[in-house]
């Protein structure tokens, strides 16, 4: 990547090619730069993308979304240049949809640097497939037009885009109906071309219905959804199927708990297992405890390992594919620790994995007997609003 910065690219040569691993046939760009080796990047296969749509508003995204919560601190010291290099590596591998938020530390700024690198160093066809989804998480104060506009302008400036691909809106307090005012102002900004699509994050089924009744053109709702947390399929998915709203899921690999690393471990013994040393691991361990406990979770991991071994993939790949196959789900988040760790192959393996009836039945069976999280926690997003 450093070579690309030092040597301006002079031409792009496109040729159809068989992509390594389990990925589908696609197109690569061979980039010729003076004094450097040829560099290859993938123009994403259409089969890896999905469209979220409401009325005349639509956006196509990669089904596996790179989650950037990990840039906000707590996952290890991150170097800016290495992080942007890593974003380019994910995009070059066809994983070209990034999810961030105004509150995720430098996430929007990193995207702005990244998108400028793409504009300079990649062909226009490659840029056309890049998507940046951001969230706005305001305090529950009076939502005036000027307040909303200023916030959106800040994100546009940080991300260095004229129009946000998707603005996902979060609201902390349902007793304050100001969320409807905010969404109406966001709709106005969409009409002005500052936002392409409006979405929600962590809204429950009841409030989603209210918002749709006010004719706000919501294309998706981002919610926590995993093999352990199937709440979105109990209420939310039905409304989504009726209205066309899609789900984008996070927490799908539970911060890494749904992986070989935690298989056959006993966290009840101090220092006996891998440390829960990131905010996401700590968060989703609490979810496991609410769901049924570590022993039952181990049974899930053992079943997922059998399925993964059968298909020659890893546990997280199976975990994400299972959720992508659920009704109303358009995309699933896999968190990226940019410049620190990468899981590009495992993520790309998701696209070619086909779970058969035996696989699905075994996962459903091992999940039975756990607590009903809809009763324990509430509907989607209620974990953020409990007293």
Short mmCIF file of C-alpha atoms in Angstrom, two decimals:
data_model
loop_
_atom_site.label_atom_id
_atom_site.label_comp_id
_atom_site.label_asym_id
_atom_site.label_seq_id
_atom_site.Cartn_x
_atom_site.Cartn_y
_atom_site.Cartn_z
CA UNK A 1 0.00 0.00 0.00
CA UNK A 2 2.85 2.39 0.76
CA UNK A 3 4.11 1.85 -2.78
CA UNK A 4 0.85 3.12 -4.17
CA UNK A 5 1.26 6.36 -2.26
CA UNK A 6 4.81 6.83 -3.47
CA UNK A 7 4.18 5.92 -7.13
CA UNK A 8 1.16 7.42 -8.89
CA UNK A 9 -0.79 4.82 -10.83
CA UNK A 10 -0.76 5.32 -14.59
CA UNK A 11 -3.32 2.87 -15.88
CA UNK A 12 -5.94 0.33 -14.91
CA UNK A 13 -6.33 -2.91 -16.85
CA UNK A 14 -9.49 -4.96 -16.33
CA UNK A 15 -9.84 -8.66 -16.98
CA UNK A 16 -12.29 -11.34 -15.87
CA UNK A 17 -10.60 -13.82 -13.61
CA UNK A 18 -11.30 -16.62 -11.21
CA UNK A 19 -11.04 -15.24 -7.68
CA UNK A 20 -9.05 -17.35 -5.22
CA UNK A 21 -10.70 -19.33 -2.48
CA UNK A 22 -14.42 -19.87 -2.45
CA UNK A 23 -15.41 -16.50 -3.93
CA UNK A 24 -17.52 -16.24 -7.05
CA UNK A 25 -16.26 -15.31 -10.48
CA UNK A 26 -15.70 -11.58 -10.71
CA UNK A 27 -13.54 -8.90 -12.26
CA UNK A 28 -10.20 -7.62 -11.07
CA UNK A 29 -8.35 -4.47 -11.90
CA UNK A 30 -4.61 -4.83 -12.45
CA UNK A 31 -3.04 -1.52 -11.48
CA UNK A 32 0.30 -0.72 -13.09
CA UNK A 33 2.49 1.71 -11.13
CA UNK A 34 6.04 2.74 -12.00
CA UNK A 35 8.60 1.01 -9.84
CA UNK A 36 6.08 -1.20 -8.03
CA UNK A 37 4.50 -4.60 -8.44
CA UNK A 38 1.13 -5.06 -10.10
CA UNK A 39 -1.74 -4.61 -7.64
CA UNK A 40 -5.05 -6.44 -7.90
CA UNK A 41 -8.46 -5.33 -6.70
CA UNK A 42 -11.86 -6.97 -7.05
CA UNK A 43 -14.89 -5.34 -8.63
CA UNK A 44 -17.55 -6.93 -6.46
CA UNK A 45 -19.65 -9.75 -7.86
CA UNK A 46 -23.28 -8.64 -7.96
CA UNK A 47 -24.24 -11.83 -6.11
CA UNK A 48 -22.44 -10.49 -3.03
CA UNK A 49 -24.62 -7.38 -2.93
CA UNK A 50 -28.19 -6.74 -1.94
CA UNK A 51 -30.55 -3.79 -2.36
CA UNK A 52 -32.43 -2.10 0.45
CA UNK A 53 -35.31 -0.04 -0.87
CA UNK A 54 -38.31 2.03 0.20
CA UNK A 55 -40.36 3.66 -2.53
CA UNK A 56 -38.00 5.53 -4.83
CA UNK A 57 -35.11 5.33 -2.34
CA UNK A 58 -32.66 2.47 -2.68
CA UNK A 59 -29.05 1.56 -2.06
CA UNK A 60 -27.10 -1.58 -2.84
CA UNK A 61 -24.65 -2.81 -0.20
CA UNK A 62 -22.30 -5.72 0.30
CA UNK A 63 -24.09 -8.38 2.34
CA UNK A 64 -21.11 -8.59 4.69
CA UNK A 65 -20.62 -5.15 6.22
CA UNK A 66 -17.36 -4.00 7.80
CA UNK A 67 -18.26 -2.68 11.25
CA UNK A 68 -16.12 0.17 12.58
CA UNK A 69 -17.22 0.36 16.23
CA UNK A 70 -13.76 -1.04 16.94
CA UNK A 71 -12.15 2.28 15.95
CA UNK A 72 -13.66 4.02 18.97
CA UNK A 73 -11.08 2.68 21.46
CA UNK A 74 -10.79 -0.40 23.64
CA UNK A 75 -9.65 -2.89 20.98
CA UNK A 76 -5.95 -2.01 20.88
CA UNK A 77 -3.87 0.95 19.77
CA UNK A 78 -4.75 1.87 16.19
CA UNK A 79 -2.48 3.66 13.73
CA UNK A 80 -4.36 5.93 11.31
CA UNK A 81 -2.35 5.11 8.19
CA UNK A 82 -2.41 1.37 8.89
CA UNK A 83 -6.15 1.55 9.48
CA UNK A 84 -6.78 3.23 6.13
CA UNK A 85 -4.49 0.72 4.42
CA UNK A 86 -6.58 -2.04 5.97
CA UNK A 87 -9.81 -0.45 4.71
CA UNK A 88 -8.34 -0.51 1.21
CA UNK A 89 -7.42 -4.18 1.64
CA UNK A 90 -10.99 -5.06 2.62
CA UNK A 91 -12.40 -3.06 -0.28
CA UNK A 92 -9.90 -4.61 -2.71
CA UNK A 93 -11.16 -8.02 -1.60
CA UNK A 94 -14.74 -7.02 -2.44
CA UNK A 95 -15.77 -6.20 1.14
CA UNK A 96 -16.60 -2.62 0.30
CA UNK A 97 -19.41 -1.52 2.64
CA UNK A 98 -18.37 0.19 5.87
CA UNK A 99 -20.58 0.99 8.87
CA UNK A 100 -19.70 3.73 11.33
CA UNK A 101 -21.24 6.41 13.55
CA UNK A 102 -20.68 9.97 14.65
CA UNK A 103 -19.85 8.61 18.11
CA UNK A 104 -17.33 5.96 16.96
CA UNK A 105 -14.25 8.05 17.62
CA UNK A 106 -12.37 8.72 14.35
CA UNK A 107 -14.46 6.32 12.22
CA UNK A 108 -16.00 8.97 9.94
CA UNK A 109 -12.63 10.74 9.56
CA UNK A 110 -10.95 7.46 8.59
CA UNK A 111 -13.62 6.90 5.99
CA UNK A 112 -12.96 10.37 4.58
CA UNK A 113 -9.25 9.61 4.20
CA UNK A 114 -10.05 6.18 2.76
CA UNK A 115 -12.54 7.44 0.17
CA UNK A 116 -10.01 9.98 -1.06
CA UNK A 117 -7.43 7.22 -1.44
CA UNK A 118 -9.99 5.29 -3.47
CA UNK A 119 -10.67 8.31 -5.68
CA UNK A 120 -6.95 8.73 -6.39
CA UNK A 121 -5.80 5.13 -6.58
CA UNK A 122 -8.68 3.04 -7.90
CA UNK A 123 -10.77 3.18 -11.10
CA UNK A 124 -14.19 4.88 -11.18
CA UNK A 125 -15.95 1.50 -11.44
CA UNK A 126 -14.36 0.49 -8.16
CA UNK A 127 -15.39 3.72 -6.43
CA UNK A 128 -18.98 3.19 -7.58
CA UNK A 129 -19.26 0.09 -5.37
CA UNK A 130 -17.95 1.67 -2.16
CA UNK A 131 -20.61 2.39 0.47
CA UNK A 132 -20.31 4.32 3.71
CA UNK A 133 -23.17 3.85 6.17
CA UNK A 134 -23.10 6.11 9.19
CA UNK A 135 -25.26 6.66 12.25
CA UNK A 136 -26.39 9.76 14.03
CA UNK A 137 -26.83 9.29 17.78
CA UNK A 138 -28.03 12.65 19.16
CA UNK A 139 -29.03 13.49 22.73
CA UNK A 140 -32.84 13.52 23.14
CA UNK A 141 -33.12 17.31 22.90
CA UNK A 142 -35.40 19.48 20.78
CA UNK A 143 -34.90 18.47 17.16
CA UNK A 144 -34.93 21.71 15.17
CA UNK A 145 -34.14 21.85 11.46
CA UNK A 146 -30.91 23.75 12.11
CA UNK A 147 -29.75 21.29 14.79
CA UNK A 148 -30.33 18.29 12.51
CA UNK A 149 -28.78 19.98 9.49
CA UNK A 150 -25.65 20.96 11.39
CA UNK A 151 -25.13 17.40 12.62
CA UNK A 152 -25.50 15.93 9.15
CA UNK A 153 -23.17 18.52 7.68
CA UNK A 154 -20.52 17.51 10.21
CA UNK A 155 -20.73 13.87 9.10
CA UNK A 156 -20.64 14.88 5.43
CA UNK A 157 -17.51 16.93 6.07
CA UNK A 158 -15.78 14.23 8.10
CA UNK A 159 -16.57 11.55 5.52
CA UNK A 160 -15.75 13.96 2.66
CA UNK A 161 -18.90 13.19 0.69
CA UNK A 162 -21.54 15.49 -0.76
CA UNK A 163 -24.28 13.04 0.16
CA UNK A 164 -24.34 10.35 2.85
CA UNK A 165 -25.06 6.92 1.35
CA UNK A 166 -27.15 5.99 4.39
CA UNK A 167 -27.95 7.82 7.60
CA UNK A 168 -29.05 5.46 10.37
CA UNK A 169 -30.84 7.26 13.18
CA UNK A 170 -30.79 6.26 16.86
CA UNK A 171 -32.99 7.65 19.63
CA UNK A 172 -32.48 7.08 23.34
CA UNK A 173 -35.85 7.94 24.88
CA UNK A 174 -39.18 6.93 23.35
CA UNK A 175 -41.08 9.05 25.89
CA UNK A 176 -39.72 12.03 23.98
CA UNK A 177 -41.44 12.06 20.55
CA UNK A 178 -38.74 14.29 19.14
CA UNK A 179 -37.50 11.36 17.06
CA UNK A 180 -40.35 12.01 14.64
CA UNK A 181 -39.27 15.65 14.25
CA UNK A 182 -35.69 14.55 13.63
CA UNK A 183 -36.76 12.03 11.00
CA UNK A 184 -38.89 14.61 9.20
CA UNK A 185 -35.91 16.97 9.05
CA UNK A 186 -33.72 14.11 7.81
CA UNK A 187 -36.31 13.47 5.08
CA UNK A 188 -36.03 17.12 4.07
CA UNK A 189 -32.26 16.79 3.88
CA UNK A 190 -32.67 13.73 1.70
CA UNK A 191 -34.80 15.85 -0.61
CA UNK A 192 -31.94 18.36 -0.76
CA UNK A 193 -29.52 15.63 -1.79
CA UNK A 194 -27.49 15.57 1.43
CA UNK A 195 -28.64 12.04 2.32
CA UNK A 196 -29.37 9.22 -0.14
CA UNK A 197 -31.26 6.85 2.16
CA UNK A 198 -32.69 7.09 5.68
CA UNK A 199 -32.52 4.16 8.07
CA UNK A 200 -32.86 3.39 11.76
CA UNK A 201 -30.74 1.65 14.33
CA UNK A 202 -31.97 -0.08 17.50
CA UNK A 203 -35.63 0.86 17.05
CA UNK A 204 -38.28 -1.58 18.24
CA UNK A 205 -41.21 -2.92 16.23
CA UNK A 206 -43.78 -0.58 17.75
CA UNK A 207 -41.80 2.57 16.98
CA UNK A 208 -40.89 1.34 13.50
CA UNK A 209 -44.60 1.03 12.74
CA UNK A 210 -45.26 4.54 14.06
CA UNK A 211 -42.45 5.96 11.92
CA UNK A 212 -43.72 4.20 8.81
CA UNK A 213 -47.25 5.46 9.56
CA UNK A 214 -45.77 8.98 9.36
CA UNK A 215 -44.56 8.12 5.85
CA UNK A 216 -40.87 8.39 6.67
CA UNK A 217 -39.05 6.43 3.92
CA UNK A 218 -37.09 4.00 6.12
CA UNK A 219 -35.07 1.46 4.13
CA UNK A 220 -33.58 -0.55 7.01
CA UNK A 221 -33.22 -0.98 10.76
CA UNK A 222 -29.88 -2.03 12.22
CA UNK A 223 -30.39 -4.39 15.15
CA UNK A 224 -28.53 -6.91 17.28
CA UNK A 225 -29.08 -10.37 15.80
CA UNK A 226 -27.18 -13.62 16.22
CA UNK A 227 -27.75 -17.32 16.75
CA UNK A 228 -27.96 -16.45 20.46
CA UNK A 229 -30.13 -13.34 20.01
CA UNK A 230 -33.00 -14.24 17.67
CA UNK A 231 -35.34 -11.50 18.94
CA UNK A 232 -35.58 -9.78 15.53
CA UNK A 233 -37.28 -12.88 14.12
CA UNK A 234 -40.00 -12.86 16.79
CA UNK A 235 -41.64 -9.53 15.95
CA UNK A 236 -39.52 -7.21 13.84
CA UNK A 237 -39.01 -9.48 10.82
CA UNK A 238 -42.74 -9.89 10.24
CA UNK A 239 -43.30 -6.13 10.04
CA UNK A 240 -40.23 -5.80 7.81
CA UNK A 241 -41.55 -8.39 5.39
CA UNK A 242 -44.91 -6.63 5.25
CA UNK A 243 -43.41 -3.19 4.63
CA UNK A 244 -40.21 -3.94 2.71
CA UNK A 245 -37.90 -2.58 5.41
CA UNK A 246 -34.71 -4.65 5.68
CA UNK A 247 -32.59 -5.60 8.67
CA UNK A 248 -28.86 -4.97 8.92
CA UNK A 249 -27.51 -6.97 11.83
CA UNK A 250 -24.68 -6.44 14.29
CA UNK A 251 -23.37 -8.60 17.12
CA UNK A 252 -23.68 -11.52 14.70
CA UNK A 253 -20.39 -13.10 15.80
CA UNK A 254 -20.80 -11.64 19.29
CA UNK A 255 -17.52 -9.76 19.32
CA UNK A 256 -15.66 -13.00 18.58
CA UNK A 257 -17.34 -15.25 21.15
CA UNK A 258 -18.80 -17.26 18.27
CA UNK A 259 -15.40 -18.56 17.21
CA UNK A 260 -12.95 -21.40 17.70
CA UNK A 261 -11.07 -19.26 20.21
CA UNK A 262 -13.78 -19.77 22.83
CA UNK A 263 -14.62 -23.39 22.02
CA UNK A 264 -14.01 -25.80 24.93
CA UNK A 265 -13.18 -23.03 27.39
CA UNK A 266 -14.32 -22.51 30.96
CA UNK A 267 -14.55 -18.85 31.84
CA UNK A 268 -15.71 -19.58 35.39
CA UNK A 269 -12.10 -20.41 36.32
CA UNK A 270 -9.98 -17.25 36.57
CA UNK A 271 -7.33 -17.01 33.84
CA UNK A 272 -8.32 -20.42 32.44
CA UNK A 273 -9.77 -19.10 29.21
CA UNK A 274 -9.14 -16.30 26.74
CA UNK A 275 -9.50 -12.87 28.32
CA UNK A 276 -12.64 -10.83 27.72
CA UNK A 277 -10.49 -7.83 26.97
CA UNK A 278 -12.60 -5.79 24.54
CA UNK A 279 -15.87 -3.88 25.00
CA UNK A 280 -17.61 -6.18 22.51
CA UNK A 281 -16.52 -9.41 24.23
CA UNK A 282 -17.71 -8.05 27.57
CA UNK A 283 -21.01 -6.88 26.11
CA UNK A 284 -21.85 -10.17 24.42
CA UNK A 285 -20.72 -12.30 27.35
CA UNK A 286 -23.49 -10.54 29.31
CA UNK A 287 -25.87 -11.52 26.51
CA UNK A 288 -24.76 -15.16 26.79
CA UNK A 289 -25.43 -15.04 30.53
CA UNK A 290 -28.92 -13.63 29.97
CA UNK A 291 -29.61 -16.23 27.27
CA UNK A 292 -28.62 -19.43 29.02
CA UNK A 293 -25.08 -19.42 30.35
CA UNK A 294 -21.64 -20.55 29.27
CA UNK A 295 -22.28 -24.29 29.40
CA UNK A 296 -25.16 -24.09 26.96
CA UNK A 297 -23.16 -21.69 24.82
CA UNK A 298 -20.43 -24.32 24.56
CA UNK A 299 -22.97 -26.74 23.11
CA UNK A 300 -23.77 -24.15 20.45
CA UNK A 301 -20.09 -23.69 19.64
CA UNK A 302 -19.59 -27.45 19.36
CA UNK A 303 -22.47 -27.72 16.91
CA UNK A 304 -21.21 -24.78 14.87
CA UNK A 305 -17.76 -26.36 14.77
CA UNK A 306 -19.20 -29.56 13.30
CA UNK A 307 -21.04 -27.60 10.64
CA UNK A 308 -17.97 -25.48 9.90
CA UNK A 309 -15.69 -28.52 9.60
CA UNK A 310 -18.18 -30.17 7.25
CA UNK A 311 -17.95 -27.20 4.87
CA UNK A 312 -14.25 -26.39 5.35
CA UNK A 313 -14.89 -23.00 6.95
CA UNK A 314 -14.70 -21.46 10.43
CA UNK A 315 -17.32 -20.94 13.12
CA UNK A 316 -17.81 -17.18 12.50
CA UNK A 317 -18.51 -17.88 8.82
CA UNK A 318 -21.32 -20.27 9.75
CA UNK A 319 -22.67 -17.86 12.37
CA UNK A 320 -22.95 -15.00 9.89
CA UNK A 321 -24.38 -17.11 7.07
CA UNK A 322 -27.09 -18.49 9.37
CA UNK A 323 -28.28 -14.95 10.15
CA UNK A 324 -27.99 -13.75 6.55
CA UNK A 325 -30.39 -16.57 5.63
CA UNK A 326 -33.03 -15.31 8.08
CA UNK A 327 -36.14 -13.50 6.82
CA UNK A 328 -35.77 -9.75 6.15
CA UNK A 329 -31.99 -9.71 6.72
CA UNK A 330 -30.12 -7.79 4.00
CA UNK A 331 -26.68 -7.57 5.55
CA UNK A 332 -24.67 -8.61 8.59
CA UNK A 333 -21.90 -6.77 10.34
CA UNK A 334 -18.46 -8.22 11.02
CA UNK A 335 -16.35 -5.90 13.17
CA UNK A 336 -12.93 -4.94 11.80
CA UNK A 337 -9.90 -4.14 13.95
CA UNK A 338 -8.22 -2.09 11.26
CA UNK A 339 -4.47 -2.53 11.08
CA UNK A 340 -4.49 -4.97 14.00
CA UNK A 341 -6.26 -8.13 12.82
CA UNK A 342 -7.93 -9.13 9.57
CA UNK A 343 -10.41 -11.81 8.60
CA UNK A 344 -10.90 -11.17 4.89
CA UNK A 345 -10.88 -14.82 3.81
CA UNK A 346 -13.36 -15.89 6.50
CA UNK A 347 -15.69 -13.06 5.49
CA UNK A 348 -15.46 -13.89 1.79
CA UNK A 349 -16.14 -17.55 2.56
CA UNK A 350 -19.62 -16.50 3.72
CA UNK A 351 -20.70 -15.80 0.13
CA UNK A 352 -20.09 -19.34 -1.10
CA UNK A 353 -21.30 -21.19 2.00
CA UNK A 354 -24.63 -22.97 1.61
CA UNK A 355 -26.16 -24.35 4.81
CA UNK A 356 -28.27 -27.42 4.14
CA UNK A 357 -31.36 -28.59 6.01
CA UNK A 358 -29.29 -30.77 8.33
CA UNK A 359 -27.06 -27.83 9.26
CA UNK A 360 -30.00 -25.54 9.98
CA UNK A 361 -31.84 -28.20 11.97
CA UNK A 362 -28.80 -28.92 14.15
CA UNK A 363 -28.32 -25.22 14.93
CA UNK A 364 -31.99 -24.77 15.75
CA UNK A 365 -32.00 -27.84 17.97
CA UNK A 366 -28.99 -26.84 20.06
CA UNK A 367 -30.51 -23.39 20.59
CA UNK A 368 -33.70 -24.79 22.11
CA UNK A 369 -34.20 -24.59 25.84
CA UNK A 370 -32.52 -21.23 26.23
CA UNK A 371 -34.28 -18.26 27.78
CA UNK A 372 -36.57 -16.14 25.61
CA UNK A 373 -34.58 -12.91 25.29
CA UNK A 374 -37.69 -11.08 24.10
CA UNK A 375 -39.12 -11.67 27.58
CA UNK A 376 -35.83 -11.17 29.42
CA UNK A 377 -34.68 -7.99 27.63
CA UNK A 378 -37.53 -6.81 25.43
CA UNK A 379 -37.76 -6.07 21.73
CA UNK A 380 -34.91 -4.93 19.47
CA UNK A 381 -32.91 -2.11 21.03
CA UNK A 382 -34.59 -2.31 24.42
CA UNK A 383 -31.24 -3.22 26.00
CA UNK A 384 -30.28 0.44 25.46
CA UNK A 385 -33.39 1.83 27.15
CA UNK A 386 -33.86 -0.25 30.29
CA UNK A 387 -33.69 1.59 33.60
#
